[in-house]
Amino acid sequence: MGGGAGPGPIVAGAARAVRADKHLRLTVVGEQSAIEYALLACDGHHPRLHIFPACQTIPPDANLTTEFRLKPDSSVARLWQLWVEQKVEAVIGTGSAEAFAAAGLRHRRLLTGVRMPGLAAFISTLRGPCLLIDVAANAHPTPDELFQYGAMGVVFVRQIYGRDNPSVGLLSAGPMDLERHESSRQVIALFQHSHLAGQFCGRLDAQDLHRGPADVLVCERSLGSFVFKLWQGMNDFAGKMPLERVATNPAPLAGPYLGMDKVCLWCADAVTPNAVESALAQVARHFELGLNEQIVKELEAGPLVRRG
Amino acid sequence: MGGGAGPGPIVAGAARAVRADKHLRLTVVGEQSAIEYALLACDGHHPRLHIFPACQTIPPDANLTTEFRLKPDSSVARLWQLWVEQKVEAVIGTGSAEAFAAAGLRHRRLLTGVRMPGLAAFISTLRGPCLLIDVAANAHPTPDELFQYGAMGVVFVRQIYGRDNPSVGLLSAGPMDLERHESSRQVIALFQHSHLAGQFCGRLDAQDLHRGPADVLVCERSLGSFVFKLWQGMNDFAGKMPLERVATNPAPLAGPYLGMDKVCLWCADAVTPNAVESALAQVARHFELGLNEQIVKELEAGPLVRRG
């Protein structure tokens, strides 16, 4: 329900996808009558396309802890309920990234070795799409968690984009108070003493961001969210630029929620039927490539594993 | 000395300016032989152009508190010394904005009513230049201080750009933890209960930043610095865009350090002789318009004055 355009485009994309793939079963979560209406409008009724009703909504800027307690019947809560009850193998969320990430976190079903999951998003740069992690899940990440974001992001970019040895950098918020300075010093040390040392390109500055200084950019949630929103705002701005590299290699709309023990994607606003289909294709790739297993292995190779 | 290009362009601009204005006396602070060499190179020697030698340098990313103690002979420390000793009526800094702001703050010479000064910078938007404050001075601003940044920024934009009732907004870092949320709630309440209520346009999102959602954008230092650096990086990027409004109305390179009891400007990197001349012209306007007196008056009109 969460997308700004309502359930119409989501339902239309879902209907197209189940018709195209005879092994796919989909459940659309949200306000029943609105979904029924959208299904009628696109002639989308199908035996493998289900509705899971949810009728409460969570306003933007709400206190999420309170809202989740008071509104068990919101679409975002029901979505993750399906996942916890093992009724689905993957979830795709839209609307508020923070609500999606926080609702998923409540169940603490993480991959082995993961300390905190991170929601990633893509930004378009002159070098192609860059994976930004975290943009919504973790308000106060520890250095360990930031290192793991880098390790998980590297696996994702390597597998999905086929880039050998993707580069990873720490995006810096600029002048730092002592606390932040100490934290970023520790993140840098973790990378430098890990198997990712050769791929780590250090602390990166805002000044070079539009050039795509690394394949994976690790950052605090508030910074990641800020950059992602700024980029979304500049999309139409950027669309007018004579920069073929940006235009021919656009960033995907869906970003993975890395570290969760199933496949989870989040779609930014402006969801179209095509975006839904391409997110579903990305889910399929995630399974084919065994991405979660690779993430577990990658984290085992890192400096943070406690053995025995 | 601090500009990336060394003292050459600064000295050339200063030499041009003293020749053009027979009432102007200028002192260039920095490494003596480098300045002498630059003066020779541009044939710039002039009886009203002085050198104040300073031979230590402060590296980027240094711990400023320690550096200032250990290096009393840095150009940034000497610059502010001239100011404290009343030998100059205005200062213009280049190089690291944080070092410039922090060195100035050590002397605590603020305008009446000002709690903390804020270093402002301009960003180009589709609606013309936007004043961003603070970008370098205040790591942990209180709601009162953020309100005052807005009030000072409004005076500056009103006077320098002649805009009636400039709009002012609070730039938000995105999803907020409780502490930040409470602080921004308080800032909003201060504006809404002040004489600036009609000009206040609330909390603004990254998504709209490139459109110039307000004339003055109040924000935390880390966010302001991040945005300013991002914009600087995108300058050549933006220069290629078919956006006449941005190109014909470029943002000034010099931003005011508002709240200090003299006139203080800071120039971003890439200082050219023209940028120095235009910064000097801005200093002259600052005096002509009695900007500091207006700031004191504006703050008296605000909700934070303790009388008696």
XYZ file of C-alpha atoms in Angstrom:
616
model
C 0.000 0.000 0.000
C 2.868 2.262 0.875
C 3.796 3.539 -2.578
C 2.751 7.114 -3.258
C 0.722 5.996 -6.300
C -1.369 3.471 -4.320
C -1.652 -0.241 -5.131
C -2.547 0.119 -8.839
C 0.920 -0.139 -10.444
C 2.049 -2.787 -7.930
C -0.962 -4.980 -8.640
C -0.590 -4.535 -12.398
C 3.087 -5.536 -12.249
C 2.302 -8.524 -10.023
C -0.463 -9.710 -12.363
C 1.860 -9.512 -15.338
C 4.606 -11.401 -13.476
C 2.453 -14.376 -12.350
C 1.154 -14.796 -15.866
C 4.709 -14.806 -17.230
C 6.172 -17.349 -14.783
C 4.207 -20.483 -14.060
C 6.219 -21.289 -10.885
C 5.589 -17.938 -9.257
C 3.059 -17.437 -6.482
C 2.504 -13.871 -5.275
C 0.655 -12.356 -2.342
C -0.245 -8.671 -2.376
C -0.592 -7.225 1.117
C -2.862 -4.253 1.806
C -6.326 -2.803 1.867
C -8.536 -5.514 0.315
C -11.072 -3.445 -1.597
C -8.368 -1.190 -3.085
C -6.451 -4.247 -4.294
C -9.595 -5.919 -5.653
C -10.381 -2.727 -7.524
C -6.853 -2.553 -8.933
C -7.076 -6.214 -10.008
C -10.334 -5.531 -11.805
C -8.904 -2.448 -13.469
C -5.997 -4.398 -14.998
C -7.947 -7.623 -15.525
C -5.397 -9.238 -13.224
C -7.243 -11.941 -11.287
C -5.197 -15.123 -11.282
C -5.199 -18.329 -9.156
C -1.549 -17.777 -8.144
C -2.079 -14.129 -7.146
C -3.411 -13.814 -3.604
C -4.481 -10.982 -1.359
C -3.521 -10.738 2.297
C -5.710 -8.035 3.794
C -4.323 -5.307 6.065
C -6.278 -2.182 6.795
C -4.224 0.071 9.046
C -1.734 2.660 7.802
C 1.341 4.157 9.411
C 1.731 7.878 8.803
C 5.098 9.338 7.816
C 7.185 10.718 10.702
C 5.358 8.504 13.199
C 7.094 7.003 16.205
C 7.478 3.517 14.745
C 7.826 1.632 18.035
C 4.471 2.947 19.217
C 2.797 2.559 15.827
C 3.778 -1.088 15.450
C 2.380 -1.872 18.899
C -0.880 -0.029 18.275
C -1.376 -1.112 14.660
C -0.782 -4.828 14.168
C -2.885 -4.715 11.005
C -0.752 -2.341 8.930
C 0.390 -3.647 5.539
C 4.040 -3.421 6.521
C 3.472 -5.486 9.689
C 1.407 -8.103 7.807
C 4.068 -8.359 5.105
C 6.702 -9.414 7.623
C 4.214 -11.663 9.413
C 3.936 -13.750 6.224
C 7.694 -14.044 6.269
C 7.933 -15.050 9.941
C 5.224 -17.664 9.431
C 7.278 -19.090 6.540
C 4.476 -18.466 4.080
C 6.734 -16.594 1.678
C 10.353 -16.949 0.582
C 10.925 -13.306 -0.252
C 9.348 -9.949 0.526
C 9.320 -6.714 -1.473
C 8.333 -3.515 0.287
C 7.479 -0.016 -0.892
C 6.599 3.244 0.841
C 8.585 4.323 3.892
C 11.984 2.621 3.922
C 12.318 3.209 7.658
C 8.993 1.538 8.453
C 9.849 -1.391 6.175
C 13.289 -1.832 7.746
C 12.098 -1.398 11.332
C 9.158 -3.783 10.948
C 11.497 -6.430 9.537
C 14.001 -5.942 12.331
C 11.459 -6.670 15.043
C 11.665 -10.388 14.277
C 15.468 -10.582 14.460
C 15.719 -13.322 11.816
C 19.214 -12.639 10.563
C 21.703 -14.626 8.543
C 24.377 -16.457 10.547
C 27.140 -14.061 11.576
C 25.216 -10.877 10.784
C 25.090 -8.332 13.615
C 22.593 -5.946 12.054
C 21.000 -5.997 8.616
C 21.372 -2.942 6.403
C 18.978 -1.595 3.811
C 20.827 -0.721 0.619
C 19.830 1.567 -2.219
C 21.379 2.489 -5.547
C 22.415 5.929 -6.708
C 23.345 6.787 -10.309
C 26.836 8.144 -10.751
C 29.107 8.917 -13.684
C 30.620 5.438 -13.225
C 27.237 3.676 -13.114
C 25.133 2.573 -10.146
C 26.683 2.719 -6.668
C 25.329 0.669 -3.763
C 24.743 2.823 -0.696
C 24.318 0.950 2.593
C 22.673 1.697 5.102
C 19.815 4.037 4.175
C 17.103 3.065 6.668
C 17.768 0.306 9.200
C 20.411 1.277 11.714
C 20.371 4.622 13.539
C 23.602 4.114 15.459
C 25.805 1.591 13.648
C 28.912 0.294 15.381
C 32.197 0.015 13.467
C 31.646 -3.781 13.265
C 28.241 -3.294 11.703
C 29.574 -0.782 9.186
C 32.330 -3.220 8.216
C 29.754 -5.959 7.691
C 27.689 -3.631 5.484
C 30.735 -3.286 3.287
C 31.330 -7.047 3.168
C 27.693 -7.806 2.318
C 27.544 -5.037 -0.273
C 30.678 -6.389 -1.959
C 29.070 -9.837 -2.319
C 25.913 -8.310 -3.747
C 27.675 -6.161 -6.331
C 30.087 -8.947 -7.278
C 27.295 -11.454 -7.833
C 24.567 -9.295 -9.305
C 26.782 -7.093 -11.485
C 29.544 -9.604 -12.091
C 32.177 -7.051 -11.057
C 35.390 -8.693 -9.887
C 36.712 -7.298 -6.631
C 34.245 -4.436 -6.235
C 35.691 -1.432 -4.438
C 34.246 -0.284 -1.124
C 34.603 3.038 0.703
C 33.385 4.751 3.836
C 31.255 7.786 3.019
C 32.131 10.546 5.446
C 29.768 13.181 6.785
C 32.451 15.842 6.665
C 33.984 17.521 9.706
C 33.746 15.091 12.506
C 33.343 15.385 16.218
C 35.633 13.192 18.263
C 33.156 10.363 18.706
C 32.505 10.039 14.992
C 36.168 10.400 14.221
C 37.021 7.497 16.502
C 34.286 5.359 14.991
C 35.425 5.954 11.418
C 39.042 5.277 12.420
C 37.899 1.883 13.691
C 35.910 1.102 10.536
C 38.950 1.911 8.417
C 41.152 -0.331 10.590
C 38.682 -3.217 10.237
C 38.760 -2.988 6.452
C 42.524 -2.591 6.329
C 43.059 -5.713 8.408
C 40.532 -7.841 6.562
C 40.501 -9.855 3.337
C 38.885 -6.761 1.759
C 41.960 -4.556 2.338
C 42.821 -4.521 -1.386
C 39.328 -3.387 -2.350
C 39.000 -0.722 0.330
C 39.504 2.829 -0.855
C 39.279 4.617 2.487
C 37.170 7.521 3.611
C 35.367 9.223 0.735
C 34.234 12.777 0.564
C 30.922 14.247 -0.587
C 32.878 16.187 -3.186
C 33.493 13.086 -5.312
C 30.187 11.324 -4.789
C 28.674 12.097 -8.189
C 31.676 10.456 -9.867
C 31.033 7.103 -8.176
C 34.225 6.798 -6.120
C 33.489 3.147 -5.173
C 31.104 0.322 -6.072
C 29.864 0.096 -2.477
C 29.538 3.072 -0.142
C 29.155 2.353 3.546
C 27.566 5.057 5.679
C 25.435 5.938 8.686
C 21.701 5.706 8.168
C 21.000 9.417 8.356
C 23.651 10.180 5.753
C 22.604 7.327 3.462
C 18.979 8.312 3.629
C 19.847 11.943 2.959
C 21.961 11.119 -0.082
C 19.382 8.713 -1.479
C 16.590 11.274 -1.141
C 18.744 13.986 -2.668
C 19.456 11.696 -5.630
C 15.791 10.789 -6.036
C 14.983 14.488 -6.130
C 17.662 15.090 -8.722
C 16.484 12.279 -10.993
C 14.512 14.524 -13.319
C 17.284 17.073 -13.031
C 19.809 14.365 -13.957
C 17.524 13.077 -16.723
C 18.105 16.340 -18.581
C 21.863 16.004 -18.538
C 23.853 15.099 -21.646
C 25.521 12.279 -19.745
C 25.002 9.086 -21.665
C 26.737 6.993 -19.074
C 24.136 7.905 -16.468
C 21.214 7.553 -18.858
C 22.157 4.210 -20.409
C 23.077 2.603 -17.124
C 20.371 3.693 -14.708
C 20.398 2.594 -11.080
C 17.816 -0.102 -10.228
C 14.859 1.099 -8.200
C 14.969 -1.837 -5.791
C 17.671 -2.167 -3.129
C 18.332 -5.300 -1.086
C 17.836 -5.535 2.672
C 21.100 -7.345 3.312
C 21.619 -9.643 6.282
C 18.022 -10.846 6.641
C 17.625 -14.622 6.512
C 15.380 -14.510 3.447
C 15.382 -12.366 0.333
C 14.079 -8.870 1.032
C 13.948 -5.930 -1.346
C 12.698 -2.410 -0.949
C 11.440 -0.309 -3.864
C 11.692 3.452 -3.763
C 8.598 5.460 -4.499
C 7.341 5.865 -8.060
C 6.718 2.144 -8.391
C 5.667 1.198 -11.915
C 4.497 -2.215 -13.161
C 7.926 -2.550 -14.819
C 9.695 -1.803 -11.527
C 7.693 -4.568 -9.837
C 8.602 -7.041 -12.579
C 12.253 -6.102 -12.424
C 12.271 -6.399 -8.606
C 10.787 -9.902 -8.959
C 13.488 -10.784 -11.478
C 16.078 -9.522 -8.986
C 14.587 -11.796 -6.307
C 14.925 -14.756 -8.668
C 18.598 -13.881 -9.343
C 19.194 -13.610 -5.609
C 18.079 -17.250 -5.197
C 19.851 -18.549 -8.319
C 23.146 -17.062 -7.206
C 22.793 -18.316 -3.629
C 23.496 -14.789 -2.476
C 22.636 -15.355 1.165
C 24.957 -18.354 1.409
C 27.734 -16.274 -0.134
C 27.126 -13.501 2.380
C 27.452 -15.957 5.265
C 30.736 -17.231 3.776
C 32.061 -13.717 3.199
C 31.371 -12.738 6.803
C 33.168 -15.868 7.994
C 36.236 -14.662 6.095
C 36.111 -11.304 7.898
C 37.804 -10.221 11.098
C 34.681 -10.304 13.264
C 33.930 -14.009 13.515
C 33.889 -15.427 16.980
C 34.801 -19.060 16.638
C 33.898 -21.915 18.941
C 47.890 30.138 2.535
C 45.090 27.669 2.907
C 43.726 27.698 -0.640
C 44.600 24.625 -2.669
C 46.243 26.807 -5.327
C 48.621 28.504 -2.851
C 48.895 32.269 -2.290
C 49.316 33.272 -5.977
C 45.682 34.030 -6.922
C 44.952 35.569 -3.505
C 47.900 37.931 -3.733
C 47.058 38.864 -7.327
C 43.460 39.665 -6.362
C 44.579 41.661 -3.325
C 47.064 43.674 -5.403
C 44.370 44.521 -7.936
C 41.932 45.544 -5.180
C 44.286 47.955 -3.338
C 45.152 49.647 -6.583
C 41.461 50.084 -7.415
C 40.372 51.513 -4.052
C 42.525 54.205 -2.493
C 40.941 53.781 0.960
C 41.657 50.078 1.195
C 44.493 48.655 3.272
C 45.090 44.914 3.031
C 47.248 42.474 4.939
C 48.041 39.082 3.475
C 48.804 36.484 6.139
C 51.052 33.519 5.379
C 54.460 32.222 4.496
C 56.530 35.349 3.766
C 58.757 34.176 0.937
C 55.834 32.552 -0.926
C 53.865 35.799 -0.675
C 56.861 37.910 -1.739
C 57.339 35.635 -4.713
C 53.648 35.911 -5.659
C 53.844 39.718 -5.340
C 56.835 39.805 -7.659
C 55.108 37.500 -10.127
C 52.098 39.808 -10.474
C 54.047 43.042 -10.044
C 51.824 43.671 -7.032
C 53.989 45.519 -4.474
C 52.032 48.434 -3.050
C 52.367 50.631 0.062
C 48.852 49.657 1.264
C 49.413 45.934 0.813
C 51.161 44.386 3.799
C 52.433 40.952 4.706
C 51.939 39.393 8.132
C 54.228 36.367 8.241
C 53.070 32.986 9.535
C 55.025 29.859 8.836
C 53.214 26.896 10.361
C 50.519 24.891 8.586
C 47.635 22.841 9.924
C 47.084 19.583 8.044
C 43.574 18.520 7.031
C 41.838 16.121 9.451
C 44.022 17.328 12.327
C 42.717 17.603 15.865
C 42.233 21.373 15.838
C 42.341 21.911 19.601
C 45.805 20.349 19.794
C 47.037 21.975 16.596
C 46.107 25.484 17.707
C 47.961 24.986 20.974
C 51.077 23.581 19.320
C 51.127 25.918 16.313
C 50.571 29.544 17.293
C 52.244 30.637 14.067
C 49.800 29.119 11.568
C 48.290 31.536 9.042
C 44.770 30.882 10.334
C 45.785 31.685 13.938
C 47.666 34.842 12.881
C 44.696 35.993 10.810
C 42.429 36.007 13.845
C 45.175 37.532 15.997
C 45.123 40.626 13.770
C 41.391 40.770 14.408
C 41.643 40.411 18.180
C 44.337 43.089 18.309
C 41.969 45.397 16.408
C 44.429 45.774 13.565
C 41.825 44.838 10.952
C 38.130 45.483 10.526
C 37.363 42.378 8.526
C 38.933 39.000 7.822
C 38.631 36.716 4.795
C 39.742 33.112 5.145
C 40.349 30.292 2.668
C 41.362 26.663 2.998
C 39.734 24.508 5.660
C 36.401 26.005 6.736
C 36.540 24.099 10.019
C 39.975 25.441 10.935
C 38.915 28.978 9.992
C 35.713 28.750 12.052
C 37.333 27.068 15.041
C 40.269 29.502 15.189
C 37.843 32.422 15.144
C 35.690 30.902 17.870
C 38.592 30.654 20.305
C 38.386 34.393 20.973
C 34.643 34.429 21.712
C 34.124 37.917 20.291
C 30.495 37.659 19.313
C 27.803 40.189 18.481
C 25.449 41.096 21.329
C 22.769 38.432 21.758
C 24.505 35.790 19.630
C 24.912 32.406 21.309
C 27.132 30.795 18.687
C 28.287 32.132 15.328
C 27.553 30.069 12.233
C 29.571 29.818 9.045
C 27.303 30.115 6.012
C 27.871 29.032 2.431
C 25.903 29.335 -0.772
C 24.643 26.521 -2.967
C 23.251 26.999 -6.478
C 19.682 25.810 -6.948
C 17.056 26.099 -9.664
C 15.694 29.145 -7.792
C 19.099 30.812 -7.466
C 21.593 30.830 -4.586
C 20.492 29.398 -1.227
C 22.258 30.292 2.025
C 23.170 27.191 4.018
C 24.057 27.764 7.686
C 25.982 26.193 9.509
C 28.641 24.414 7.458
C 31.666 24.483 9.760
C 31.401 26.121 13.189
C 29.064 24.247 15.496
C 29.264 20.469 15.951
C 26.303 20.178 18.326
C 23.960 23.129 17.831
C 21.125 23.644 20.323
C 17.631 24.530 19.046
C 18.246 28.146 20.175
C 21.411 28.337 18.134
C 19.711 26.879 15.056
C 16.922 29.441 15.390
C 19.490 32.230 15.569
C 21.190 30.911 12.439
C 17.882 31.317 10.661
C 17.372 34.840 11.988
C 20.902 35.929 11.019
C 20.641 34.289 7.606
C 17.363 36.103 6.933
C 18.999 39.479 7.641
C 21.904 38.643 5.369
C 19.780 37.535 2.425
C 17.342 40.416 2.875
C 20.110 43.015 2.900
C 22.576 41.607 0.414
C 20.047 40.285 -2.113
C 17.299 42.769 -1.395
C 14.757 39.952 -1.045
C 11.747 40.992 1.031
C 10.815 38.486 3.710
C 13.240 35.734 2.736
C 11.951 32.249 3.484
C 13.777 30.021 5.945
C 13.569 26.253 6.472
C 15.128 23.553 8.595
C 17.066 21.070 6.479
C 16.424 17.606 7.819
C 18.860 14.713 7.821
C 16.131 12.198 7.072
C 14.965 9.507 9.463
C 15.602 10.771 12.904
C 16.448 9.171 16.180
C 14.492 10.427 19.161
C 17.083 12.960 20.268
C 17.271 14.609 16.866
C 13.517 14.481 16.487
C 13.031 16.345 19.753
C 15.621 18.938 18.790
C 14.015 19.645 15.420
C 10.574 19.838 17.051
C 11.969 22.574 19.305
C 13.566 24.472 16.435
C 10.250 24.423 14.561
C 8.404 25.683 17.654
C 10.886 28.556 18.081
C 10.318 29.716 14.497
C 6.567 29.310 14.724
C 6.385 31.446 17.843
C 8.702 34.159 16.578
C 8.373 37.191 14.317
C 9.704 34.911 11.545
C 6.671 32.582 11.664
C 5.351 33.866 8.326
C 8.662 33.242 6.587
C 9.259 29.797 8.053
C 8.510 26.901 5.740
C 9.126 24.025 8.158
C 11.282 20.963 7.871
C 12.660 20.453 4.368
C 13.665 17.235 2.773
C 16.757 16.355 0.754
C 14.458 15.441 -2.105
C 13.648 19.095 -2.871
C 17.030 20.612 -2.158
C 18.085 21.154 -5.791
C 14.935 23.222 -6.349
C 15.867 25.755 -3.661
C 12.983 25.238 -1.237
C 13.923 28.310 0.873
C 16.243 31.326 0.764
C 17.933 30.261 3.994
C 18.480 26.651 5.036
C 19.338 26.003 8.661
C 21.116 22.743 9.450
C 23.581 20.897 11.632
C 27.222 21.376 10.771
C 27.844 17.859 9.505
C 24.863 18.035 7.154
C 25.686 21.550 5.945
C 29.279 20.649 5.292
C 28.234 17.494 3.464
C 25.780 19.313 1.213
C 28.227 22.117 0.474
C 30.975 19.675 -0.494
C 28.570 17.642 -2.619
C 27.565 20.826 -4.436
C 31.168 21.898 -4.934
C 31.872 18.501 -6.463
C 28.897 18.822 -8.750
C 29.847 22.282 -9.972
C 31.477 21.084 -13.173
C 28.706 18.515 -13.496
C 26.141 21.304 -13.078
C 28.102 23.542 -15.433
C 27.251 21.140 -18.247
C 23.534 21.310 -17.628
C 21.197 23.244 -19.897
C 19.865 25.166 -16.919
C 20.205 28.843 -17.621
C 18.831 29.820 -14.261
C 21.699 28.110 -12.497
C 24.315 29.380 -14.924
C 23.280 33.035 -15.055
C 22.777 33.317 -11.316
C 25.736 31.510 -9.814
C 26.183 31.244 -6.056
C 28.909 33.504 -4.617
C 32.082 31.737 -3.565
C 32.338 33.587 -0.242
C 30.017 32.872 2.675
C 29.694 35.053 5.781
C 30.666 33.912 9.270
C 27.554 35.314 10.927
C 27.485 36.350 14.573
C 31.113 37.424 14.889
C 31.583 41.003 16.089
C 33.430 42.055 12.925
C 32.985 41.184 9.277
C 34.268 37.708 8.485
C 34.032 35.820 5.212
C 35.223 32.438 4.144
C 36.060 31.557 0.538
C 35.722 28.016 -0.715
C 38.647 26.471 -2.514
C 39.439 27.408 -6.099
C 40.125 31.017 -5.129
C 40.763 33.202 -8.160
C 41.861 36.866 -8.222
C 38.270 37.702 -9.211
C 36.890 35.772 -6.226
C 39.153 37.791 -3.899
C 37.974 41.063 -5.419
C 34.341 40.041 -5.158
C 34.807 38.942 -1.530
C 36.321 42.355 -0.778
C 33.348 44.029 -2.447
C 31.054 41.904 -0.264
C 32.931 43.077 2.837
C 32.375 46.684 1.777
C 28.630 46.027 1.294
C 28.495 44.409 4.732
C 29.737 47.685 6.274
C 27.630 49.985 4.088
C 24.460 48.117 4.988
C 25.294 47.994 8.703
C 24.639 44.291 8.583
C 25.967 43.506 12.034
C 23.775 46.173 13.641
C 20.779 44.719 11.823
C 21.621 41.246 13.060
C 21.733 42.483 16.649
C 18.325 44.131 16.150
C 16.838 41.031 14.513
C 17.949 38.839 17.400
C 16.406 41.289 19.855
C 13.090 40.772 18.061
C 13.354 37.004 18.498
C 12.055 34.811 21.303
C 15.416 34.174 22.917
C 16.273 37.534 24.399
C 16.767 37.619 28.128
C 15.894 41.087 29.253
C 17.115 42.934 32.318
